mmCIF file of C-alpha atoms in Angstrom:
data_model
loop_
_atom_site.group_PDB
_atom_site.id
_atom_site.type_symbol
_atom_site.label_atom_id
_atom_site.label_comp_id
_atom_site.label_asym_id
_atom_site.label_seq_id
_atom_site.Cartn_x
_atom_site.Cartn_y
_atom_site.Cartn_z
ATOM 1 C CA MET A 1 0.219 -6.670 9.572
ATOM 2 C CA THR A 2 3.901 -6.626 8.690
ATOM 3 C CA GLY A 3 5.099 -4.695 5.695
ATOM 4 C CA PRO A 4 7.340 -1.835 4.690
ATOM 5 C CA GLY A 5 5.612 0.434 7.228
ATOM 6 C CA GLY A 6 7.216 1.903 10.296
ATOM 7 C CA LEU A 7 9.538 4.899 10.349
ATOM 8 C CA PRO A 8 13.321 5.235 10.384
ATOM 9 C CA PRO A 9 14.761 6.349 13.728
ATOM 10 C CA GLN A 10 15.212 10.066 14.385
ATOM 11 C CA SER A 11 18.979 9.480 14.160
ATOM 12 C CA ALA A 12 18.775 8.322 10.521
ATOM 13 C CA LEU A 13 20.024 10.433 7.632
ATOM 14 C CA MET A 14 17.337 11.850 5.374
ATOM 15 C CA SER A 15 19.162 11.047 2.139
ATOM 16 C CA GLN A 16 17.658 8.223 0.072
ATOM 17 C CA ARG A 17 17.455 7.126 -3.552
ATOM 18 C CA ALA A 18 14.031 8.661 -4.200
ATOM 19 C CA VAL A 19 13.917 10.894 -7.260
ATOM 20 C CA PHE A 20 11.238 12.505 -9.435
ATOM 21 C CA THR A 21 12.357 13.989 -12.735
ATOM 22 C CA GLU A 22 10.733 15.185 -15.944
ATOM 23 C CA ALA A 23 11.252 11.718 -17.470
ATOM 24 C CA TYR A 24 11.113 9.167 -14.640
ATOM 25 C CA ALA A 25 10.596 8.602 -10.940
ATOM 26 C CA VAL A 26 12.055 6.108 -8.484
ATOM 27 C CA ILE A 27 10.260 5.312 -5.216
ATOM 28 C CA PRO A 28 12.514 3.099 -3.066
ATOM 29 C CA GLY A 29 10.888 0.492 -0.857
ATOM 30 C CA ALA A 30 12.259 2.321 2.192
ATOM 31 C CA CYS A 31 10.022 5.285 1.309
ATOM 32 C CA MET A 32 6.860 3.190 1.713
ATOM 33 C CA THR A 33 6.274 3.971 5.361
ATOM 34 C CA ASP A 34 3.117 4.088 7.467
ATOM 35 C CA ILE A 35 2.701 7.828 7.025
ATOM 36 C CA VAL A 36 2.398 7.697 3.210
ATOM 37 C CA THR A 37 -0.358 5.079 3.006
ATOM 38 C CA SER A 38 -3.822 5.648 1.576
ATOM 39 C CA ALA A 39 -7.229 4.041 2.157
ATOM 40 C CA LEU A 40 -10.324 3.621 0.008
ATOM 41 C CA PRO A 41 -14.054 3.835 0.807
ATOM 42 C CA GLY A 42 -15.780 0.475 0.861
ATOM 43 C CA TRP A 43 -12.722 -1.505 2.017
ATOM 44 C CA ARG A 44 -12.180 -3.148 5.400
ATOM 45 C CA ASP A 45 -8.809 -3.570 7.132
ATOM 46 C CA MET A 46 -6.839 -2.356 4.147
ATOM 47 C CA ARG A 47 -4.110 0.152 3.445
ATOM 48 C CA MET A 48 -2.157 0.836 0.282
ATOM 49 C CA TRP A 49 0.634 2.797 -1.319
ATOM 50 C CA ILE A 50 -0.404 4.642 -4.483
ATOM 51 C CA LEU A 51 2.741 4.332 -6.582
ATOM 52 C CA ALA A 52 1.421 5.754 -9.847
ATOM 53 C CA ARG A 53 -1.585 7.794 -10.949
ATOM 54 C CA PRO A 54 -2.402 9.710 -14.125
ATOM 55 C CA MET A 55 -0.813 13.155 -14.107
ATOM 56 C CA THR A 56 -0.811 15.807 -16.810
ATOM 57 C CA GLY A 57 2.583 15.915 -18.487
ATOM 58 C CA PHE A 58 3.800 12.656 -16.987
ATOM 59 C CA ALA A 59 2.369 9.117 -16.842
ATOM 60 C CA GLU A 60 -1.130 9.400 -18.225
ATOM 61 C CA THR A 61 -2.718 5.964 -18.634
ATOM 62 C CA PHE A 62 -2.625 3.960 -15.390
ATOM 63 C CA SER A 63 -2.588 3.753 -11.623
ATOM 64 C CA HIS A 64 -0.593 1.245 -9.583
ATOM 65 C CA TYR A 65 -1.477 0.350 -5.989
ATOM 66 C CA LEU A 66 0.515 -1.833 -3.599
ATOM 67 C CA VAL A 67 -2.243 -3.131 -1.319
ATOM 68 C CA GLU A 68 -2.098 -4.758 2.110
ATOM 69 C CA VAL A 69 -5.268 -6.433 3.409
ATOM 70 C CA ALA A 70 -5.521 -7.973 6.881
ATOM 71 C CA ALA A 71 -7.146 -11.378 7.355
ATOM 72 C CA GLY A 72 -10.911 -10.914 7.118
ATOM 73 C CA GLY A 73 -10.564 -7.627 5.255
ATOM 74 C CA GLY A 74 -11.522 -6.830 1.692
ATOM 75 C CA SER A 75 -14.236 -5.163 -0.346
ATOM 76 C CA SER A 76 -17.554 -6.076 -1.952
ATOM 77 C CA GLN A 77 -17.213 -3.175 -4.429
ATOM 78 C CA PRO A 78 -13.531 -2.474 -5.006
ATOM 79 C CA GLU A 79 -13.838 -0.879 -8.465
ATOM 80 C CA VAL A 80 -16.022 2.216 -8.876
ATOM 81 C CA ASP A 81 -15.151 3.064 -12.507
ATOM 82 C CA GLY A 82 -17.155 0.964 -14.966
ATOM 83 C CA ALA A 83 -14.651 1.653 -17.757
ATOM 84 C CA ALA A 84 -11.648 0.512 -15.725
ATOM 85 C CA GLN A 85 -9.918 -2.796 -16.261
ATOM 86 C CA GLY A 86 -7.688 -4.203 -13.552
ATOM 87 C CA ILE A 87 -4.810 -6.599 -13.004
ATOM 88 C CA LEU A 88 -4.182 -8.228 -9.643
ATOM 89 C CA TYR A 89 -0.896 -9.936 -8.760
ATOM 90 C CA VAL A 90 -0.554 -11.495 -5.309
ATOM 91 C CA VAL A 91 2.820 -11.184 -3.582
ATOM 92 C CA SER A 92 2.048 -12.918 -0.290
ATOM 93 C CA GLY A 93 -0.818 -14.405 1.694
ATOM 94 C CA GLU A 94 -4.091 -15.709 0.327
ATOM 95 C CA VAL A 95 -7.160 -13.920 -1.031
ATOM 96 C CA ALA A 96 -10.536 -15.140 -2.269
ATOM 97 C CA LEU A 97 -11.500 -13.393 -5.510
ATOM 98 C CA THR A 98 -15.128 -13.676 -6.569
ATOM 99 C CA LEU A 99 -15.260 -12.829 -10.265
ATOM 100 C CA ASP A 100 -18.563 -12.808 -12.176
ATOM 101 C CA GLY A 101 -20.007 -15.240 -9.647
ATOM 102 C CA ALA A 102 -17.086 -17.728 -9.560
ATOM 103 C CA GLU A 103 -14.721 -17.889 -6.577
ATOM 104 C CA HIS A 104 -10.965 -18.244 -7.018
ATOM 105 C CA VAL A 105 -8.312 -18.553 -4.332
ATOM 106 C CA LEU A 106 -5.139 -16.637 -5.167
ATOM 107 C CA GLU A 107 -1.850 -17.193 -3.362
ATOM 108 C CA ALA A 108 1.639 -15.805 -4.064
ATOM 109 C CA GLY A 109 2.063 -15.675 -7.835
ATOM 110 C CA GLY A 110 -1.694 -15.561 -8.435
ATOM 111 C CA TYR A 111 -2.714 -13.305 -11.342
ATOM 112 C CA ALA A 112 -6.128 -12.031 -12.413
ATOM 113 C CA TYR A 113 -7.228 -9.893 -15.334
ATOM 114 C CA LEU A 114 -10.459 -8.017 -14.545
ATOM 115 C CA ALA A 115 -12.265 -6.835 -17.660
ATOM 116 C CA PRO A 116 -14.003 -3.445 -17.717
ATOM 117 C CA GLY A 117 -17.398 -3.790 -16.085
ATOM 118 C CA ALA A 118 -16.518 -7.100 -14.399
ATOM 119 C CA ASP A 119 -18.394 -7.932 -11.193
ATOM 120 C CA TRP A 120 -15.732 -8.769 -8.646
ATOM 121 C CA HIS A 121 -14.980 -8.570 -4.965
ATOM 122 C CA LEU A 122 -12.129 -9.674 -2.768
ATOM 123 C CA ALA A 123 -11.732 -11.124 0.730
ATOM 124 C CA ALA A 124 -8.397 -11.812 2.443
ATOM 125 C CA GLN A 125 -8.107 -15.316 3.896
ATOM 126 C CA SER A 126 -4.875 -14.307 5.650
ATOM 127 C CA ASP A 127 -2.782 -11.166 5.840
ATOM 128 C CA ALA A 128 -2.046 -10.532 2.177
ATOM 129 C CA ARG A 129 -0.172 -8.183 -0.097
ATOM 130 C CA LEU A 130 -1.005 -7.650 -3.758
ATOM 131 C CA HIS A 131 -0.498 -5.301 -6.671
ATOM 132 C CA TRP A 132 -3.570 -3.722 -8.257
ATOM 133 C CA ILE A 133 -3.035 -1.974 -11.590
ATOM 134 C CA ARG A 134 -5.910 -0.055 -13.209
ATOM 135 C CA LYS A 135 -6.392 1.435 -16.665
ATOM 136 C CA ARG A 136 -9.466 2.629 -18.513
ATOM 137 C CA TRP A 137 -10.011 0.378 -21.512
ATOM 138 C CA THR A 138 -9.635 2.187 -24.838
ATOM 139 C CA PRO A 139 -12.237 1.111 -27.438
ATOM 140 C CA ALA A 140 -11.131 0.314 -30.988
ATOM 141 C CA VAL A 141 -13.158 -0.175 -34.154
ATOM 142 C CA GLY A 142 -14.240 -3.794 -34.540
ATOM 143 C CA VAL A 143 -12.631 -4.858 -31.250
ATOM 144 C CA ALA A 144 -14.633 -6.251 -28.322
ATOM 145 C CA PRO A 145 -13.396 -5.800 -24.745
ATOM 146 C CA PRO A 146 -11.215 -8.604 -23.351
ATOM 147 C CA THR A 147 -12.601 -11.373 -21.163
ATOM 148 C CA SER A 148 -11.672 -11.694 -17.498
ATOM 149 C CA PHE A 149 -9.433 -14.583 -16.481
ATOM 150 C CA VAL A 150 -7.555 -15.959 -13.482
ATOM 151 C CA THR A 151 -4.214 -17.743 -13.681
ATOM 152 C CA GLN A 152 -0.861 -17.916 -11.919
ATOM 153 C CA GLU A 153 2.681 -16.980 -12.747
ATOM 154 C CA ALA A 154 3.762 -20.591 -13.272
ATOM 155 C CA LEU A 155 1.207 -20.946 -16.073
ATOM 156 C CA GLY A 156 2.303 -17.833 -17.961
ATOM 157 C CA THR A 157 4.192 -18.068 -21.244
ATOM 158 C CA THR A 158 7.879 -17.325 -20.695
ATOM 159 C CA VAL A 159 9.732 -16.176 -23.793
ATOM 160 C CA ALA A 160 13.477 -15.519 -23.901
ATOM 161 C CA MET A 161 14.470 -12.349 -25.726
ATOM 162 C CA PRO A 162 16.372 -12.992 -28.998
ATOM 163 C CA ASP A 163 20.138 -13.519 -28.818
ATOM 164 C CA THR A 164 20.255 -13.512 -24.998
ATOM 165 C CA ASP A 165 20.800 -17.240 -24.281
ATOM 166 C CA GLY A 166 17.905 -17.018 -21.843
ATOM 167 C CA ARG A 167 19.503 -14.337 -19.662
ATOM 168 C CA TRP A 168 16.566 -11.971 -20.347
ATOM 169 C CA ALA A 169 13.041 -13.365 -20.523
ATOM 170 C CA THR A 170 9.448 -12.168 -20.239
ATOM 171 C CA THR A 171 6.529 -14.073 -18.714
ATOM 172 C CA ARG A 172 3.354 -13.049 -20.541
ATOM 173 C CA PHE A 173 -0.263 -13.613 -19.556
ATOM 174 C CA VAL A 174 -1.977 -12.481 -22.767
ATOM 175 C CA ASP A 175 -1.087 -12.898 -26.437
ATOM 176 C CA PRO A 176 0.716 -9.732 -27.634
ATOM 177 C CA ALA A 177 -1.192 -10.028 -30.932
ATOM 178 C CA ASP A 178 -4.588 -9.867 -29.185
ATOM 179 C CA MET A 179 -5.831 -6.388 -30.074
ATOM 180 C CA ALA A 180 -8.519 -6.533 -27.370
ATOM 181 C CA HIS A 181 -5.826 -5.857 -24.761
ATOM 182 C CA ASP A 182 -4.611 -2.256 -24.670
ATOM 183 C CA CYS A 183 -2.143 -2.878 -21.847
ATOM 184 C CA HIS A 184 0.113 -5.688 -20.710
ATOM 185 C CA VAL A 185 1.296 -6.522 -17.206
ATOM 186 C CA ASN A 186 4.166 -8.986 -17.504
ATOM 187 C CA ILE A 187 7.012 -10.298 -15.367
ATOM 188 C CA VAL A 188 10.525 -9.659 -16.658
ATOM 189 C CA THR A 189 13.439 -11.779 -15.425
ATOM 190 C CA PHE A 190 17.180 -11.254 -15.832
ATOM 191 C CA GLU A 191 19.729 -13.831 -14.796
ATOM 192 C CA PRO A 192 22.855 -12.394 -13.113
ATOM 193 C CA GLY A 193 24.782 -10.463 -15.723
ATOM 194 C CA GLY A 194 21.804 -10.153 -18.052
ATOM 195 C CA THR A 195 21.312 -6.794 -19.710
ATOM 196 C CA ILE A 196 19.122 -4.602 -21.851
ATOM 197 C CA PRO A 197 22.101 -3.800 -24.085
ATOM 198 C CA PHE A 198 20.787 -0.597 -25.675
ATOM 199 C CA GLU A 199 18.746 2.421 -24.636
ATOM 200 C CA GLU A 200 15.140 1.454 -25.374
ATOM 201 C CA THR A 201 13.126 4.517 -26.407
ATOM 202 C CA HIS A 202 9.458 3.899 -27.180
ATOM 203 C CA VAL A 203 5.940 5.259 -26.955
ATOM 204 C CA MET A 204 4.839 2.930 -24.129
ATOM 205 C CA GLU A 205 4.978 4.326 -20.614
ATOM 206 C CA HIS A 206 6.049 1.937 -17.881
ATOM 207 C CA GLY A 207 5.499 1.082 -14.255
ATOM 208 C CA LEU A 208 8.102 -1.360 -12.876
ATOM 209 C CA PHE A 209 7.959 -2.884 -9.394
ATOM 210 C CA VAL A 210 11.071 -4.858 -8.454
ATOM 211 C CA LEU A 211 10.060 -8.269 -7.097
ATOM 212 C CA GLU A 212 13.494 -9.793 -6.565
ATOM 213 C CA GLY A 213 17.212 -9.007 -6.768
ATOM 214 C CA LYS A 214 18.968 -5.796 -7.693
ATOM 215 C CA ALA A 215 20.273 -4.047 -10.790
ATOM 216 C CA VAL A 216 21.548 -0.804 -12.203
ATOM 217 C CA TYR A 217 19.016 0.893 -14.466
ATOM 218 C CA ARG A 218 19.721 3.546 -17.070
ATOM 219 C CA LEU A 219 16.888 6.092 -16.920
ATOM 220 C CA ASN A 220 17.139 9.057 -19.271
ATOM 221 C CA ARG A 221 20.629 10.471 -18.497
ATOM 222 C CA ASP A 222 21.183 8.702 -15.171
ATOM 223 C CA TRP A 223 22.284 5.333 -13.830
ATOM 224 C CA VAL A 224 20.128 4.365 -10.826
ATOM 225 C CA GLU A 225 20.653 1.385 -8.509
ATOM 226 C CA VAL A 226 17.416 -0.447 -7.662
ATOM 227 C CA GLU A 227 16.501 -3.483 -5.562
ATOM 228 C CA ALA A 228 13.540 -5.594 -4.458
ATOM 229 C CA GLY A 229 10.699 -3.397 -3.183
ATOM 230 C CA ASP A 230 11.538 -0.388 -5.371
ATOM 231 C CA PHE A 231 9.168 1.125 -7.938
ATOM 232 C CA MET A 232 10.107 2.908 -11.163
ATOM 233 C CA TRP A 233 7.783 5.075 -13.222
ATOM 234 C CA LEU A 234 8.921 5.860 -16.779
ATOM 235 C CA ARG A 235 7.360 8.469 -19.015
ATOM 236 C CA ALA A 236 6.830 7.643 -22.694
ATOM 237 C CA PHE A 237 10.082 7.865 -24.701
ATOM 238 C CA CYS A 238 12.296 7.873 -21.587
ATOM 239 C CA PRO A 239 15.525 6.081 -22.635
ATOM 240 C CA GLN A 240 16.041 2.938 -20.574
ATOM 241 C CA ALA A 241 18.587 0.158 -20.256
ATOM 242 C CA CYS A 242 19.515 -2.283 -17.503
ATOM 243 C CA TYR A 243 22.347 -4.373 -16.061
ATOM 244 C CA ALA A 244 21.491 -7.112 -13.546
ATOM 245 C CA GLY A 245 24.539 -6.951 -11.349
ATOM 246 C CA GLY A 246 23.459 -8.833 -8.224
ATOM 247 C CA PRO A 247 24.297 -12.400 -7.167
ATOM 248 C CA SER A 248 20.738 -13.610 -7.877
ATOM 249 C CA ARG A 249 18.206 -13.094 -10.632
ATOM 250 C CA PHE A 250 16.511 -9.731 -11.058
ATOM 251 C CA ARG A 251 12.732 -9.709 -11.589
ATOM 252 C CA TYR A 252 10.087 -7.024 -11.903
ATOM 253 C CA LEU A 253 6.383 -6.609 -12.591
ATOM 254 C CA LEU A 254 6.034 -4.467 -15.729
ATOM 255 C CA TYR A 255 3.081 -2.383 -16.953
ATOM 256 C CA LYS A 256 2.945 -0.945 -20.473
ATOM 257 C CA ASP A 257 0.209 0.460 -22.721
ATOM 258 C CA VAL A 258 -0.018 -1.166 -26.174
ATOM 259 C CA ASN A 259 -2.075 -1.764 -29.323
ATOM 260 C CA ARG A 260 -3.753 1.617 -29.756
ATOM 261 C CA HIS A 261 -3.376 4.770 -31.849
ATOM 262 C CA ALA A 262 -1.588 7.699 -30.283
ATOM 263 C CA CYS A 263 -4.200 10.088 -28.956
ATOM 264 C CA LEU A 264 -4.169 13.353 -30.926
ATOM 265 C CA THR A 265 -5.753 15.393 -28.167
ATOM 266 C CA LEU A 266 -3.100 16.829 -25.882
ATOM 267 C CA GLY A 267 -3.474 15.423 -22.384
ATOM 268 C CA GLY A 268 -6.123 12.897 -23.273
#
């Protein structure tokens, strides 16, 4: 299976753009080599890069896996945590997702929300790559858990940010006012020259995987250049801004936690 994989030659310089700070981390695509992959019990012909996981004092709510599955591979029991919800987003190839007894074929741009306790399994119809984001669902008084659904990027609701003339837009897959959802995984798109014109500082933590293009991102005190294949991990309240400086549009898959009280127990 092709992918990031491999290793740089022994003649290559060690310097890269990877950085891990008290407020953010950047994992460049070039760092996703064969020797940093992980595997999971119960899966066949699969490898993955664990890009985010809960850690005390840093990101605390989610995990983000970039998964490669060879044709014929997959799992009949991929999720082992009954409280975990999941989001799948297919980057390439084709997978068959069986969800609560119904089969769905997902190709590039395919998107699935997997409710906590959902019965699902996955089989790759061809070599495939997908994102798998997991978060334990947080109960709320009078709120029932969300319902699973399958869709595709083209059917999402794309909303331009105010006063941007469409240069900055977000494709959403759930209604932001739906209190059942305690996290959102959206796709953010900037046209060339589009910006986040101020330093956003907010309680949501973020995982951002760059799908297309390149940009310069303001993270805490630093300006960091990022491109397709890179991952950014932002702690809550990390100041952030962006300038899409490449010749083509800049797009990323964005995770954020929403719609819940701040936990008053430190670390939990």
